[in-house]
Amino acid sequence: MTVTDEVLESFAHAKDERFREVMRSLVKHLHAFASEVRITEAEWLAGIEFLTRTGHITDDKRQEFILLSDVLGLSMLTVGLNEPSQPGVTESTVFGPFFVDGAPEIQQGGTIAEGVKGTPCEVSGTVRNVRGEPIAGARLDVWEADEDGYYDVQYSGDRMAGRAWLRSDADGRYHFWSVVPASYPIPHDGPVGELMERAGRSPMRPAHVHFKVTAPGYRTLITHVFLAGDAHLKDDAVFGVKDSLIAQVEDRDGTPHLTFDIVLGDDQ
Ligand code: BEZ
Ligand code: FE
């Protein structure tokens, strides 16, 4: 019996069937990976040290493991595997590490940009279901970086800015004020940054606004709207861009305006 067989066997009697399936597959693929590259002991230790540093830099404001999953494409693979099958539903993308619970509620036409550096930009759209019916009272959580590419949590102190939530109105419409999003590098001063540097990869993400949209009876949507024309649409560090999520910033009487219409899938 090989060590791989022994380990697989050690999970064979786990009571939870899904746990058993996931762990056995993980062991099978981890062992296959180590065998395929004939991993040396020094390399294995370097891997352990990398994961240890990833853990040490992670706290309640910095999530280096999500970042690692993102730059390895594992987050987008997971998003794709769980995408609803109903046609017409707005596509999902990475959640990212910068969502924070407890953001303030704003009313229609309110701003998330209080104290955020940047050019004011109005964002509006509708929330509908796949039958084209408006969804009233959907909750939209929105968050974005400032024009320097930083989220509030990347500054010192506990100031919350550039994030809020609002509800769609009776016709499924929403609108709020923000700032024109800018492209920005993912945090690259930690282990994930070293990995990117070593790979010769850019840490940049194209400009975007994050949305998490929830409504009873519908599947939660986690997505972004990306800005057309951004130089990084083709080399997003976390592979999150989908063509259907790219929108043009229009000039409305001298004011930038972004339209993003959302279709939620049925909760099945
Ligand atoms: C973000 O868009 O906020 C983000 C996503 C993945 C990694 C880092 C940042
Ligand atoms: Fe972001």
Coordinates of C-alpha atoms and ligand atoms in Angstrom, one line a residue:
M1 CA 0.0 0.0 0.0
T2 CA 1.4 3.4 -0.9
V3 CA 1.2 6.3 1.6
T4 CA -1.4 7.9 -0.7
D5 CA -3.6 4.8 -0.4
E6 CA -3.1 4.7 3.4
V7 CA -4.2 8.3 3.8
L8 CA -7.2 7.8 1.5
E9 CA -8.2 4.8 3.6
S10 CA -7.8 6.9 6.8
F11 CA -10.7 9.1 5.6
A12 CA -12.8 6.2 4.3
H13 CA -15.0 5.9 7.4
A14 CA -15.7 9.6 8.0
K15 CA -19.4 9.9 8.8
D16 CA -20.1 13.0 6.8
E17 CA -20.2 11.9 3.2
R18 CA -19.3 15.2 1.6
F19 CA -16.4 15.8 4.0
R20 CA -15.1 12.3 3.1
E21 CA -15.4 13.0 -0.6
V22 CA -13.7 16.4 -0.4
M23 CA -10.8 15.3 1.8
R24 CA -10.1 12.2 -0.2
S25 CA -10.0 14.2 -3.4
L26 CA -7.8 16.8 -1.8
V27 CA -5.3 14.2 -0.6
K28 CA -5.3 12.5 -4.0
H29 CA -4.6 15.7 -5.9
L30 CA -2.1 17.1 -3.3
H31 CA -0.1 13.8 -3.5
A32 CA -0.3 13.8 -7.3
F33 CA 1.0 17.4 -7.4
A34 CA 4.0 16.6 -5.1
S35 CA 4.8 13.5 -7.1
E36 CA 4.5 15.2 -10.5
V37 CA 7.0 17.9 -9.6
R38 CA 9.1 15.5 -7.4
I39 CA 9.0 18.1 -4.7
T40 CA 12.2 18.5 -2.7
E41 CA 12.1 18.8 1.1
A42 CA 13.4 22.4 0.8
E43 CA 10.6 23.3 -1.5
W44 CA 8.0 21.7 0.7
L45 CA 9.4 23.7 3.7
A46 CA 9.4 26.9 1.6
G47 CA 5.7 26.2 0.9
I48 CA 4.9 25.7 4.6
E49 CA 6.8 29.0 5.4
F50 CA 4.9 30.8 2.7
L51 CA 1.5 29.7 4.2
T52 CA 2.7 30.6 7.7
R53 CA 3.6 34.1 6.6
T54 CA 0.2 34.3 4.9
G55 CA -1.5 33.4 8.2
H56 CA 0.6 35.8 10.2
I57 CA -0.2 38.8 8.0
T58 CA -4.0 38.0 8.1
D59 CA -6.2 39.8 10.7
D60 CA -9.7 41.2 10.8
K61 CA -8.7 43.9 8.2
R62 CA -6.4 42.0 6.0
Q63 CA -7.3 38.6 4.4
E64 CA -4.2 37.3 2.7
F65 CA -5.7 33.8 2.2
I66 CA -8.6 35.2 0.1
L67 CA -6.0 37.2 -1.8
L68 CA -4.0 34.0 -2.4
S69 CA -7.1 32.2 -3.6
D70 CA -7.9 35.1 -5.9
V71 CA -4.5 35.3 -7.6
L72 CA -4.4 31.6 -8.1
G73 CA -7.8 31.8 -9.9
L74 CA -9.4 29.5 -7.3
S75 CA -11.9 32.2 -6.3
M76 CA -13.1 32.7 -9.9
L77 CA -13.2 28.9 -10.5
T78 CA -15.4 28.5 -7.5
V79 CA -17.6 31.4 -8.7
G80 CA -18.0 29.8 -12.1
L81 CA -18.8 26.4 -10.6
N82 CA -21.6 27.9 -8.6
E83 CA -23.0 30.3 -11.2
P84 CA -26.8 29.9 -11.5
S85 CA -27.8 28.1 -14.7
Q86 CA -30.8 30.4 -15.4
P87 CA -30.1 32.4 -18.6
G88 CA -30.1 36.1 -18.3
V89 CA -28.9 36.3 -14.7
T90 CA -26.2 39.0 -14.1
E91 CA -22.8 37.2 -13.9
S92 CA -20.9 37.0 -10.7
T93 CA -17.3 37.8 -9.9
V94 CA -14.9 37.7 -6.9
F95 CA -16.0 38.9 -3.5
G96 CA -12.5 40.2 -2.7
P97 CA -11.2 40.9 0.8
F98 CA -12.6 44.4 1.3
F99 CA -16.3 43.8 2.2
V100 CA -17.0 45.0 5.7
D101 CA -20.1 44.4 7.8
G102 CA -21.9 47.3 9.4
A103 CA -21.8 49.8 6.5
P104 CA -24.4 52.6 6.8
E105 CA -27.7 52.6 5.0
I106 CA -28.3 55.4 2.5
Q107 CA -31.5 56.5 0.8
Q108 CA -32.1 56.6 -2.9
G109 CA -29.8 59.4 -4.3
G110 CA -27.6 59.3 -1.2
T111 CA -23.8 59.1 -1.4
I112 CA -21.2 56.5 -0.4
A113 CA -18.5 59.0 -1.1
E114 CA -18.6 61.1 2.0
G115 CA -14.9 61.9 2.7
V116 CA -13.7 59.8 -0.3
K117 CA -11.1 61.3 -2.6
G118 CA -12.3 61.4 -6.2
T119 CA -14.6 62.9 -8.9
P120 CA -18.3 62.5 -8.1
C121 CA -20.0 59.8 -10.2
E122 CA -23.7 58.8 -10.2
V123 CA -24.5 55.1 -10.4
S124 CA -27.9 53.9 -11.3
G125 CA -29.8 50.9 -12.6
T126 CA -32.6 48.5 -12.1
V127 CA -32.9 45.2 -10.2
R128 CA -35.2 42.7 -12.1
N129 CA -35.8 39.0 -12.2
V130 CA -35.3 36.7 -15.2
R131 CA -38.9 37.4 -16.3
G132 CA -38.1 41.1 -16.5
E133 CA -40.2 41.9 -13.4
P134 CA -38.8 44.7 -11.1
I135 CA -37.7 43.6 -7.7
A136 CA -38.7 46.1 -5.1
G137 CA -36.8 46.4 -1.8
A138 CA -33.7 44.4 -2.9
R139 CA -30.8 45.2 -0.7
L140 CA -27.7 46.5 -2.6
D141 CA -24.4 46.6 -0.6
V142 CA -21.9 48.7 -2.6
W143 CA -18.2 49.4 -1.9
E144 CA -15.4 50.9 -3.8
A145 CA -11.8 52.3 -3.6
D146 CA -11.0 56.0 -3.7
E147 CA -9.2 57.7 -6.7
D148 CA -5.9 56.6 -5.2
G149 CA -7.0 53.0 -5.3
Y150 CA -7.4 52.5 -1.5
Y151 CA -10.4 51.1 0.4
D152 CA -11.3 52.8 3.8
V153 CA -9.9 49.7 5.7
Q154 CA -6.5 50.3 4.1
Y155 CA -6.1 53.6 5.9
S156 CA -5.2 53.8 9.6
G157 CA -8.1 54.4 12.0
D158 CA -11.6 53.0 11.9
R159 CA -13.2 55.5 9.4
M160 CA -15.8 53.9 7.2
A161 CA -16.1 55.5 3.7
G162 CA -16.8 54.4 0.2
R163 CA -19.3 51.8 1.3
A164 CA -23.1 51.7 2.1
W165 CA -26.3 49.8 1.4
L166 CA -29.6 50.9 -0.1
R167 CA -32.8 49.4 -1.2
S168 CA -34.3 49.3 -4.7
D169 CA -37.5 51.3 -5.0
A170 CA -41.0 50.1 -5.9
D171 CA -40.0 50.0 -9.6
G172 CA -36.8 48.1 -8.8
R173 CA -34.7 51.2 -9.5
Y174 CA -31.7 52.4 -7.5
H175 CA -29.3 55.3 -7.7
F176 CA -26.5 56.6 -5.5
W177 CA -23.5 58.9 -5.7
S178 CA -20.0 57.6 -5.6
V179 CA -16.6 58.6 -7.1
V180 CA -15.3 57.6 -10.6
P181 CA -13.6 54.2 -9.8
A182 CA -9.8 54.0 -10.5
S183 CA -7.7 50.9 -11.2
Y184 CA -5.6 49.9 -8.3
P185 CA -3.0 47.2 -7.2
I186 CA -4.2 44.5 -4.9
P187 CA -2.2 44.6 -1.6
H188 CA 1.2 43.4 -2.7
D189 CA 3.4 44.1 0.3
G190 CA 3.0 40.6 1.7
P191 CA 3.5 37.0 0.7
V192 CA 1.0 37.2 -2.2
G193 CA 2.9 40.3 -3.5
E194 CA 6.2 38.3 -3.4
L195 CA 4.5 35.5 -5.4
M196 CA 3.2 38.0 -8.0
E197 CA 6.7 39.6 -8.2
R198 CA 8.4 36.3 -8.7
A199 CA 5.9 35.4 -11.4
G200 CA 6.4 38.7 -13.2
R201 CA 2.7 39.4 -12.9
S202 CA 1.0 42.8 -12.5
P203 CA -0.9 43.3 -9.2
M204 CA -3.3 45.7 -10.9
R205 CA -7.1 45.4 -11.0
P206 CA -9.2 47.3 -13.5
A207 CA -11.5 50.0 -12.0
H208 CA -14.8 48.7 -10.6
V209 CA -17.6 49.2 -8.1
H210 CA -18.5 46.1 -6.0
F211 CA -22.2 45.0 -5.6
K212 CA -23.7 42.4 -3.3
V213 CA -27.5 42.2 -4.0
T214 CA -29.9 40.2 -1.9
A215 CA -33.7 39.8 -2.1
P216 CA -36.0 37.2 -0.6
G217 CA -36.7 34.4 -3.1
Y218 CA -33.6 35.2 -5.2
R219 CA -30.1 34.0 -5.3
T220 CA -27.6 36.5 -3.8
L221 CA -25.5 38.1 -6.4
I222 CA -21.9 39.1 -5.8
T223 CA -20.4 41.1 -8.6
H224 CA -18.7 44.3 -9.9
V225 CA -19.4 46.7 -12.6
F226 CA -16.1 47.4 -14.5
L227 CA -15.3 50.6 -16.5
A228 CA -15.0 50.3 -20.2
G229 CA -11.6 51.4 -21.6
D230 CA -9.6 50.5 -18.5
A231 CA -6.1 49.5 -19.3
H232 CA -6.2 46.5 -17.0
L233 CA -9.4 44.7 -18.3
K234 CA -7.3 42.1 -20.0
D235 CA -4.8 41.4 -17.1
D236 CA -6.9 41.6 -13.9
A237 CA -4.6 40.2 -11.2
V238 CA -7.5 38.1 -9.9
F239 CA -9.1 37.0 -13.3
G240 CA -12.4 38.6 -12.3
V241 CA -13.4 40.4 -15.5
K242 CA -16.4 39.3 -17.6
D243 CA -17.4 41.2 -20.7
S244 CA -21.1 41.4 -19.6
L245 CA -20.0 43.4 -16.5
I246 CA -18.2 46.2 -18.4
A247 CA -20.0 49.5 -18.6
Q248 CA -19.2 52.9 -20.2
V249 CA -19.1 56.0 -18.0
E250 CA -21.4 58.5 -19.7
D251 CA -21.2 62.2 -19.5
R252 CA -24.6 63.5 -18.2
D253 CA -24.5 67.3 -18.3
G254 CA -20.8 67.3 -17.3
T255 CA -21.3 64.6 -14.6
P256 CA -20.0 61.1 -14.9
H257 CA -22.7 58.5 -14.8
L258 CA -22.5 54.7 -14.7
T259 CA -25.6 52.5 -15.5
F260 CA -25.6 49.0 -14.2
D261 CA -28.8 46.9 -14.6
I262 CA -29.0 43.8 -12.5
V263 CA -30.9 40.5 -13.0
L264 CA -31.2 38.2 -10.1
G265 CA -31.7 34.4 -10.5
D266 CA -34.5 32.6 -8.7
D267 CA -33.6 30.9 -5.5
Q268 CA -34.0 27.3 -6.5
Ligands
BEZ1 C1 -11.2 43.9 -4.8 O1 -11.7 44.1 -5.8 O2 -11.6 44.6 -3.8 C2 -10.2 42.8 -4.6 C3 -10.5 41.5 -5.2 C4 -9.6 40.5 -5.1 C5 -8.4 40.8 -4.5 C6 -8.1 42.0 -4.0 C7 -9.0 43.0 -4.1
FE2 FE -12.2 46.1 -5.4

